[in-house]
Coordinates of C-alpha atoms and ligand atoms in Angstrom, one line a residue:
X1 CA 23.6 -11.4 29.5
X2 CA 24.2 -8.2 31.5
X3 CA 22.6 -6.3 29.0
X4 CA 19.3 -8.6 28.7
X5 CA 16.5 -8.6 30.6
X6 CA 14.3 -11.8 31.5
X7 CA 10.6 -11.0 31.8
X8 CA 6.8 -12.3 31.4
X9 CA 4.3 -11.2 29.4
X10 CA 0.9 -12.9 29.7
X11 CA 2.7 -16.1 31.1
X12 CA 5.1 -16.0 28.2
X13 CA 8.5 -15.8 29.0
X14 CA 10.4 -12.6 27.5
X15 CA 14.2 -12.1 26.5
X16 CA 14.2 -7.8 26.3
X17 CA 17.2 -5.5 26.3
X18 CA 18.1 -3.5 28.5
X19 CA 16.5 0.3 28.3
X20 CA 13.6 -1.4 26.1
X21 CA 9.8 -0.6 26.8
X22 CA 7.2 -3.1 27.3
X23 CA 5.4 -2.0 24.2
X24 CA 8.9 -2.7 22.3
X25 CA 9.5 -5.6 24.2
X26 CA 5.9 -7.2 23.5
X27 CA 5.7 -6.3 19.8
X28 CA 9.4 -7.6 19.4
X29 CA 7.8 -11.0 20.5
X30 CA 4.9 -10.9 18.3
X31 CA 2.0 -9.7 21.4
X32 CA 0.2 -7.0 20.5
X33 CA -0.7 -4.2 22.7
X34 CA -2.9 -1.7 20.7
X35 CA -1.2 1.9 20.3
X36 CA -1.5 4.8 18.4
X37 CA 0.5 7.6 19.1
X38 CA 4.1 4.9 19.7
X39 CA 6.5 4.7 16.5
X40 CA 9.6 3.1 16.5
X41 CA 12.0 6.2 15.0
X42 CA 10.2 8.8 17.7
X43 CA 10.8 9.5 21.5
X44 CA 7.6 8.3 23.3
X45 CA 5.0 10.7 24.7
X46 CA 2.1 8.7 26.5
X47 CA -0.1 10.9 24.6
X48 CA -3.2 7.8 23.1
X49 CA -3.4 6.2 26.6
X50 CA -4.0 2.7 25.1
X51 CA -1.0 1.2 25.3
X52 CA -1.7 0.0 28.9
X53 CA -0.5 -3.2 30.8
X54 CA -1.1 -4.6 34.1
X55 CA 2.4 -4.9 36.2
X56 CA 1.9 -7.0 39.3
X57 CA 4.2 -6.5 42.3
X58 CA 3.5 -5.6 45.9
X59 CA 0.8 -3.1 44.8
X60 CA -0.4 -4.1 41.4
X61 CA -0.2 -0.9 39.2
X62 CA -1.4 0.0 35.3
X63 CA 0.8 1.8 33.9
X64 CA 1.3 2.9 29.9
X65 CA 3.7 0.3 28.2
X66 CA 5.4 2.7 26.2
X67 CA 6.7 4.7 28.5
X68 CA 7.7 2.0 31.0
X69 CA 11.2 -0.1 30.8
X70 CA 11.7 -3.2 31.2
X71 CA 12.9 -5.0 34.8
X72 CA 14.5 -8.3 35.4
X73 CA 11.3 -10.4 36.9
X74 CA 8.8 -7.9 35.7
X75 CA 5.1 -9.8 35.5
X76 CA 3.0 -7.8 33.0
X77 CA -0.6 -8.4 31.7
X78 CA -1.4 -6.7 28.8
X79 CA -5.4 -7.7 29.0
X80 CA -7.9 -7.3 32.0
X81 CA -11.0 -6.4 32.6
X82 CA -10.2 -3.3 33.5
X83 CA -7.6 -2.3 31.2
X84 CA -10.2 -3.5 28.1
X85 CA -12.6 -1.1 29.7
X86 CA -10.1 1.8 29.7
X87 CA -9.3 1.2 26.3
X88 CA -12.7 0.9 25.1
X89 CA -13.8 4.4 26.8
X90 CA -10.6 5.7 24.9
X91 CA -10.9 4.3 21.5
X92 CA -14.5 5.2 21.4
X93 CA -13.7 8.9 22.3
X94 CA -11.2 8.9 19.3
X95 CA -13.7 7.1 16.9
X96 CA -16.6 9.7 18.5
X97 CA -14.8 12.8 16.6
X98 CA -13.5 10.7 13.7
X99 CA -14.4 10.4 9.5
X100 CA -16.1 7.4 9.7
X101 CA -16.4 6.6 5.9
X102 CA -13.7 4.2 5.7
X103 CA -14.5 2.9 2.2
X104 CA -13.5 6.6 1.2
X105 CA -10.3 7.0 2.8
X106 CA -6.9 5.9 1.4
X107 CA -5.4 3.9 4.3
X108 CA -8.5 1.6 4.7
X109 CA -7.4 -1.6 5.8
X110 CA -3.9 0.1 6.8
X111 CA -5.0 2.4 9.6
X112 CA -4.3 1.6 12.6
X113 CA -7.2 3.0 14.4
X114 CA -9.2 -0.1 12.8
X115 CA -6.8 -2.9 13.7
X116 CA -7.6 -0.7 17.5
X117 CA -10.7 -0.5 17.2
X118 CA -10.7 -4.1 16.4
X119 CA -8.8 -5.6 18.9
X120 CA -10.6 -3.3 21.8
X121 CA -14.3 -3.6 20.1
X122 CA -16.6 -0.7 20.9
X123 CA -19.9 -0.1 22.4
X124 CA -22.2 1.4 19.4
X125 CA -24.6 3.0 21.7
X126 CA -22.4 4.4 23.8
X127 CA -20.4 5.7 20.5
X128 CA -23.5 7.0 18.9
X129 CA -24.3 8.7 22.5
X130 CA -20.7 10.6 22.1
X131 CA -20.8 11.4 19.1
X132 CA -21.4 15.4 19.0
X133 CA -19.8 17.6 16.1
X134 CA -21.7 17.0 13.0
X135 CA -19.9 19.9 11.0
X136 CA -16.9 19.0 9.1
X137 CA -13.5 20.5 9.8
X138 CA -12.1 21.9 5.7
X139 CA -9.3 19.4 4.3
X140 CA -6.1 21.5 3.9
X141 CA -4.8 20.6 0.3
X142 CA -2.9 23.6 -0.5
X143 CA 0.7 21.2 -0.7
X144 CA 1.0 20.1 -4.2
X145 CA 1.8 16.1 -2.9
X146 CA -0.4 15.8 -0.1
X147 CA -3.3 16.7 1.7
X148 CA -4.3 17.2 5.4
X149 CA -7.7 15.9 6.6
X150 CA -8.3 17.0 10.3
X151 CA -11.6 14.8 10.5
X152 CA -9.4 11.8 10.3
X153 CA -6.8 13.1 12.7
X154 CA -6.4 11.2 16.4
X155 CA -4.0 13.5 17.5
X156 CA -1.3 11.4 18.3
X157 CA 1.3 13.9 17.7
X158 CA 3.7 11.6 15.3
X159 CA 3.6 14.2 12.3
X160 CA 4.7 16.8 14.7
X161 CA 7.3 15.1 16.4
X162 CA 8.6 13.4 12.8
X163 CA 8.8 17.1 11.7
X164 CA 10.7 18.3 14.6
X165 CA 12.7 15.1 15.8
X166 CA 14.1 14.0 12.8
X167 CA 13.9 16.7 10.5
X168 CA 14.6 19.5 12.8
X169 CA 12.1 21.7 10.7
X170 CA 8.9 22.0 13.4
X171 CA 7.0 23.1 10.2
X172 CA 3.8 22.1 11.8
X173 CA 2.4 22.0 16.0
X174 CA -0.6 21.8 18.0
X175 CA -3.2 24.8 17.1
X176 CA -6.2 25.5 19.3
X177 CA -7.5 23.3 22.4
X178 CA -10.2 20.5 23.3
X179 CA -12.4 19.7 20.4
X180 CA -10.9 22.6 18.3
X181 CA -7.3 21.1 19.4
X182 CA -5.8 20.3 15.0
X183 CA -2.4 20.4 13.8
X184 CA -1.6 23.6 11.7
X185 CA 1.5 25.9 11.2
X186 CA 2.5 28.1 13.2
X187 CA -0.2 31.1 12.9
X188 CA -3.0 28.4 12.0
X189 CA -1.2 28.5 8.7
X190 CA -1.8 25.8 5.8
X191 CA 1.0 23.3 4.8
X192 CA 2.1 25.5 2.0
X193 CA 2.0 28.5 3.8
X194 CA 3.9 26.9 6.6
X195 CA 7.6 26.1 6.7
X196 CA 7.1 22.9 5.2
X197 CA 9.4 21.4 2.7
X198 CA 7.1 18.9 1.6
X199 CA 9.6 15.4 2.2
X200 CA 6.5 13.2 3.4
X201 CA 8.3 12.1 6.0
X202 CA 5.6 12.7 8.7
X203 CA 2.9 10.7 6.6
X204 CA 4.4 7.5 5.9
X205 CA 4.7 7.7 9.8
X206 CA 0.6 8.9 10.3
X207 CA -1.2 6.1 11.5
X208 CA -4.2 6.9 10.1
X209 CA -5.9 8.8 6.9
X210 CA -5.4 11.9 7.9
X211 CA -2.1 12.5 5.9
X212 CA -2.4 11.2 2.7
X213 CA -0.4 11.7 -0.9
X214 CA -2.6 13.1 -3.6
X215 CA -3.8 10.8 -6.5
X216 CA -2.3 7.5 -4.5
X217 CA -2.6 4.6 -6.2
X218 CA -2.0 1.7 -4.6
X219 CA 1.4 -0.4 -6.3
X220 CA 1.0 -3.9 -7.1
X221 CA 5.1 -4.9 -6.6
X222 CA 8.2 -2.4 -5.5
X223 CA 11.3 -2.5 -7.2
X224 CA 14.6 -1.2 -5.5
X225 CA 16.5 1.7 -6.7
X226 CA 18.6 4.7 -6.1
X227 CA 17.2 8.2 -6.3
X228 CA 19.4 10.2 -9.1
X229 CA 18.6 13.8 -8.5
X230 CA 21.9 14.3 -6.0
X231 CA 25.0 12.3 -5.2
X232 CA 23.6 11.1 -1.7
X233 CA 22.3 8.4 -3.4
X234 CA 19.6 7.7 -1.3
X235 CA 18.0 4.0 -1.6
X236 CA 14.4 3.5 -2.8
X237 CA 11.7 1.6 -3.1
X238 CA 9.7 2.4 -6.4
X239 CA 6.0 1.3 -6.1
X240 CA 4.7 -0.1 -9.8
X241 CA 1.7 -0.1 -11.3
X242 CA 0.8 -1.4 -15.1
X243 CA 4.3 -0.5 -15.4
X244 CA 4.1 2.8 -14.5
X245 CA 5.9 4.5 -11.0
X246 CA 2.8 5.4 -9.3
X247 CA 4.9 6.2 -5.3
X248 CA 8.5 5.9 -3.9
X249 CA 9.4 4.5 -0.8
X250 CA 12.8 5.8 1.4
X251 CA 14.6 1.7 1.3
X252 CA 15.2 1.2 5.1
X253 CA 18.0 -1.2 4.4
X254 CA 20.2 1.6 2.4
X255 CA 22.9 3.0 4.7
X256 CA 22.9 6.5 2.9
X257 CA 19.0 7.2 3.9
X258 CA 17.8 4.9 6.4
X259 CA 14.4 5.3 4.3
X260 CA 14.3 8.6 4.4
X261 CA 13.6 11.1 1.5
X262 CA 13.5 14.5 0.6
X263 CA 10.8 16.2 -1.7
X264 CA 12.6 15.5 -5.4
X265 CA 13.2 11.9 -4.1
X266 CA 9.8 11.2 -2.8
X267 CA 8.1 13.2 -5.2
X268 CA 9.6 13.7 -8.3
X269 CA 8.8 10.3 -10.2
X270 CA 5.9 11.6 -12.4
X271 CA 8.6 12.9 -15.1
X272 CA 9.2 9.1 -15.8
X273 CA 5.8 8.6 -17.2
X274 CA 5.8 11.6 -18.9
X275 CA 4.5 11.7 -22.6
X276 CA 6.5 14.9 -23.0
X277 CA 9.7 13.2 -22.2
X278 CA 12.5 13.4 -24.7
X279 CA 13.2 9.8 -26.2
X280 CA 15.6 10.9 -29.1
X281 CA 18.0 13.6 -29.6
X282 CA 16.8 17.1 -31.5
X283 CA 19.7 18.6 -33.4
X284 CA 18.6 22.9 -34.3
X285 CA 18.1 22.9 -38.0
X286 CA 17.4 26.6 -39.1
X287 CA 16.3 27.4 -35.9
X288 CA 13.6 24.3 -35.6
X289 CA 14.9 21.2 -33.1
X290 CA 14.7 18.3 -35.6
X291 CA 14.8 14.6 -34.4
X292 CA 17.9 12.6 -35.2
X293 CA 19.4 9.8 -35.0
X294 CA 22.4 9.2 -32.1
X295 CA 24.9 8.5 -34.8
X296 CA 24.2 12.5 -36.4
X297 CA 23.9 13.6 -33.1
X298 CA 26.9 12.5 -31.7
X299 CA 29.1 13.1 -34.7
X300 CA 27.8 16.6 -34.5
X301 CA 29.1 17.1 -31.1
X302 CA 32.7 15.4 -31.6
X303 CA 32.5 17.7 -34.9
X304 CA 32.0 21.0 -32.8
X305 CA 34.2 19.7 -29.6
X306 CA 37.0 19.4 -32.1
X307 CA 36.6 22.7 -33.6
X308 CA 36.3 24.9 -30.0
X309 CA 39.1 23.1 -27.9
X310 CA 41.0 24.8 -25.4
X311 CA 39.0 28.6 -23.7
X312 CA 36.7 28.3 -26.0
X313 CA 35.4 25.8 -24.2
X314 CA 33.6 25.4 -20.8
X315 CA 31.5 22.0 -19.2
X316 CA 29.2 21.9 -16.1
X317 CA 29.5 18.9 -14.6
X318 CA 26.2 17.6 -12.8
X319 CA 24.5 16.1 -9.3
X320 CA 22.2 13.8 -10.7
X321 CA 25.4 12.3 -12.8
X322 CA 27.3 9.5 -10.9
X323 CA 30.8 10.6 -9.1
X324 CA 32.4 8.3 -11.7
X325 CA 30.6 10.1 -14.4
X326 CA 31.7 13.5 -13.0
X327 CA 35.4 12.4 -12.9
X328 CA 35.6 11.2 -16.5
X329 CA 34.0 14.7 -17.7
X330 CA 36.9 17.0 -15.3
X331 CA 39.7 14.5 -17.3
X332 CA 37.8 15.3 -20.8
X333 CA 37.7 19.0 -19.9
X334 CA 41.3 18.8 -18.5
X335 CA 43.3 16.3 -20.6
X336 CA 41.1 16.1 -24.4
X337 CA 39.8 20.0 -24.2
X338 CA 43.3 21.4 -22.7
X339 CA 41.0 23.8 -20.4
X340 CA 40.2 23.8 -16.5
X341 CA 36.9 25.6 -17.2
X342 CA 34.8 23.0 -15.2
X343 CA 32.3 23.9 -12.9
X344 CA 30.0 22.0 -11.0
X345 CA 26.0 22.4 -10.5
X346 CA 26.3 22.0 -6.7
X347 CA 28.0 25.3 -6.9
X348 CA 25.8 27.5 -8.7
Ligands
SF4_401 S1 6.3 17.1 4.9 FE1 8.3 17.1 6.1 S2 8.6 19.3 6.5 FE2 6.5 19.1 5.9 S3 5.4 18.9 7.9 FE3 5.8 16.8 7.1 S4 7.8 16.2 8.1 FE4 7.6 18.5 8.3
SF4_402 S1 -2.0 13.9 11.0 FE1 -1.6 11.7 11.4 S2 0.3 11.7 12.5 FE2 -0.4 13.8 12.6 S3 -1.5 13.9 14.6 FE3 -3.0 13.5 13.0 S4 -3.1 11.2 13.0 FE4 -1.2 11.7 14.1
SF4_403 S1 16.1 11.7 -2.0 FE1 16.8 13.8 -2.0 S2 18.7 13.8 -0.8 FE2 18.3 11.6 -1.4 S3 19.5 11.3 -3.3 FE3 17.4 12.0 -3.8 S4 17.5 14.2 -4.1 FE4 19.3 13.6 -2.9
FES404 S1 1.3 4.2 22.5 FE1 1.6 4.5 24.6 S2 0.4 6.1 25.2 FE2 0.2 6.0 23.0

């Protein structure tokens, strides 16, 4: 057990390993510590400050739990007096500055500011004494997916560290400082104007409302799938609704993504709803698309293959097709239309 550590957490004994943090450690085991600014895929910052614990010892020291490995022996508290009232002071300077029309706002009952807020409890004098700004900061919806609202914003940094740590894009930063202090592109510029490629990827990880998809609506079941629109073959998670795709998830369990997705993944569902969508094929008749039946269509096609075999000919083989797809259409090209004009989308 070289690599395990044995410790306590409010009297309860914990099995950690090695290189863990406290807040990993006590969440692993099911105690909660409230946090906001802490996510599993991201280096941690200390940034929220209420993630505290008690950690007795020779002098008795609070210290943030996210931050802080684990020891063999460690005794840790994660609830005193003291550490409440810490908390409290904190969580009411976040809510202070905060949209508080939760009804309104799409992660209600989702963010984790509430389950903070609820765990913590706050003082509603006190909270309406701190409350100052009155004015409204504008809601940046110039992306086409999602919008930005900075009055829901705690600052926790995860979008800008998703966008930098994991995509390696750092579309978006810190603008501005103390109450001004909002995430923007570099240059105070918008999402659309910044270099922002749209994946999502820091929203699914915002704890709060402040990033949010536009026209979300919530799905009543997932089903699993695989995104078609390249051969990475990323695994998803399609969010129905009155059978209709209404969101896709990145599927954590797929070894290709890790449940992560890029824009056409995330995004690009809405042409399966589509009433414009073709359901039958359309064969030109003097110079009108006419629909037909598969049996016309396809005779039509063998009809024309047969009559333009060898240069004459020429196929584009396709991403979105599957590899084994994309092998049988190189041997047609090859073997049945006696050419090696083939190309491939990827290279255009
Ligand atoms: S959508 Fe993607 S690229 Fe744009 S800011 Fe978020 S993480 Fe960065
Ligand atoms: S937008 Fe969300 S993830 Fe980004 S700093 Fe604000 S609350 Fe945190
Ligand atoms: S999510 Fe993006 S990278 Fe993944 S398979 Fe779809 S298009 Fe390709
Ligand atoms: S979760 Fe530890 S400081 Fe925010």
């Amino acid at each position: 057990m070289a690599d395990k550590v044995q410790l306590t957490i409010n009297g309860l004994s914990v099995t950690a390993d090695k290189g863990m943090t406290i807040l990993e450690a006590a969440l692993r085991k099911g105690i909660y510590i409230p946090h906001l600014c802490h996510h599993r895929d991201l280096d941690p910052v200390g940034a929220c400050r209420l993630c505290l614990v008690e950690i007795a010892g020779k002098w008795t020291k609070i210290a943030i739990s996210c931050k802080t490995e684990v020891t063999e022996g460690m005794v840790v508290r994660t609830e005193t007096p003291e550490i409440n009232e810490m908390r409290q002071v904190a969580v009411e300077l976040l809510i202070a500055d905060h949209d508080t029309d939760c009804l309104k706002c799409a992660r209600n009952t989702q963010c984790q500011l509430q389950r903070v807020a609820d765990h913590v409890g706050v003082d509603t004098e006190r909270l309406a004494r701190l409350r100052e700004r009155e004015e409204k900061q504008p809601i940046d919806d110039s992306n086409p997916f999602f919008n930005f609202d900075p009055n829901r914003c705690v600052l926790c940094g995860i979008c800008v560290r998703t966008c930098d740590e994991i995509l390696n894009i750092h579309a978006i930063d810190f603008a501005f400082r103390g109450l001004k202090t909002k995430i923007a592109g570099f240059g105070d510029k918008s999402r659309l104007e910044a270099d922002c490629e749209s994946c999502g990827e820091c929203i699914v990880r915002c704890p709060v409302g402040a990033l949010t998809e536009k026209d979300y609506k919530k799905p009543t079941h997932y089903v699993k799938s695989v995104c078609s629109f390249c051969g990475c073959g990323c695994g998803m998670r399609l969010g129905v609704r009155h059978d209709q795709i209404v969101s896709v998830k990145g599927d954590i369990s797929s070894p290709a993504n890790r449940g992560r997705l890029c824009v056409k993944g995330r995004y690009g569902f809405r042409f399966v709803n589509s009433d414009e969508r073709l359901t039958s094929p359309l064969i030109k008749k003097d110079g009108k698309f006419v629909e037909a039946d598969w049996d016309e269509a396809l005779d039509l096609v063998a009809d024309n293959f047969s009559k333009n075999k060898g240069e004459k000919f020429a196929a584009i083989a396709s991403a979105k097709a599957t590899t084994e797809d994309n092998y049988v259409l190189q041997k047609f090209t090859r073997a049945v239309m006696g050419t090696n004009n083939i190309d491939h989308c990827a290279r255009l």
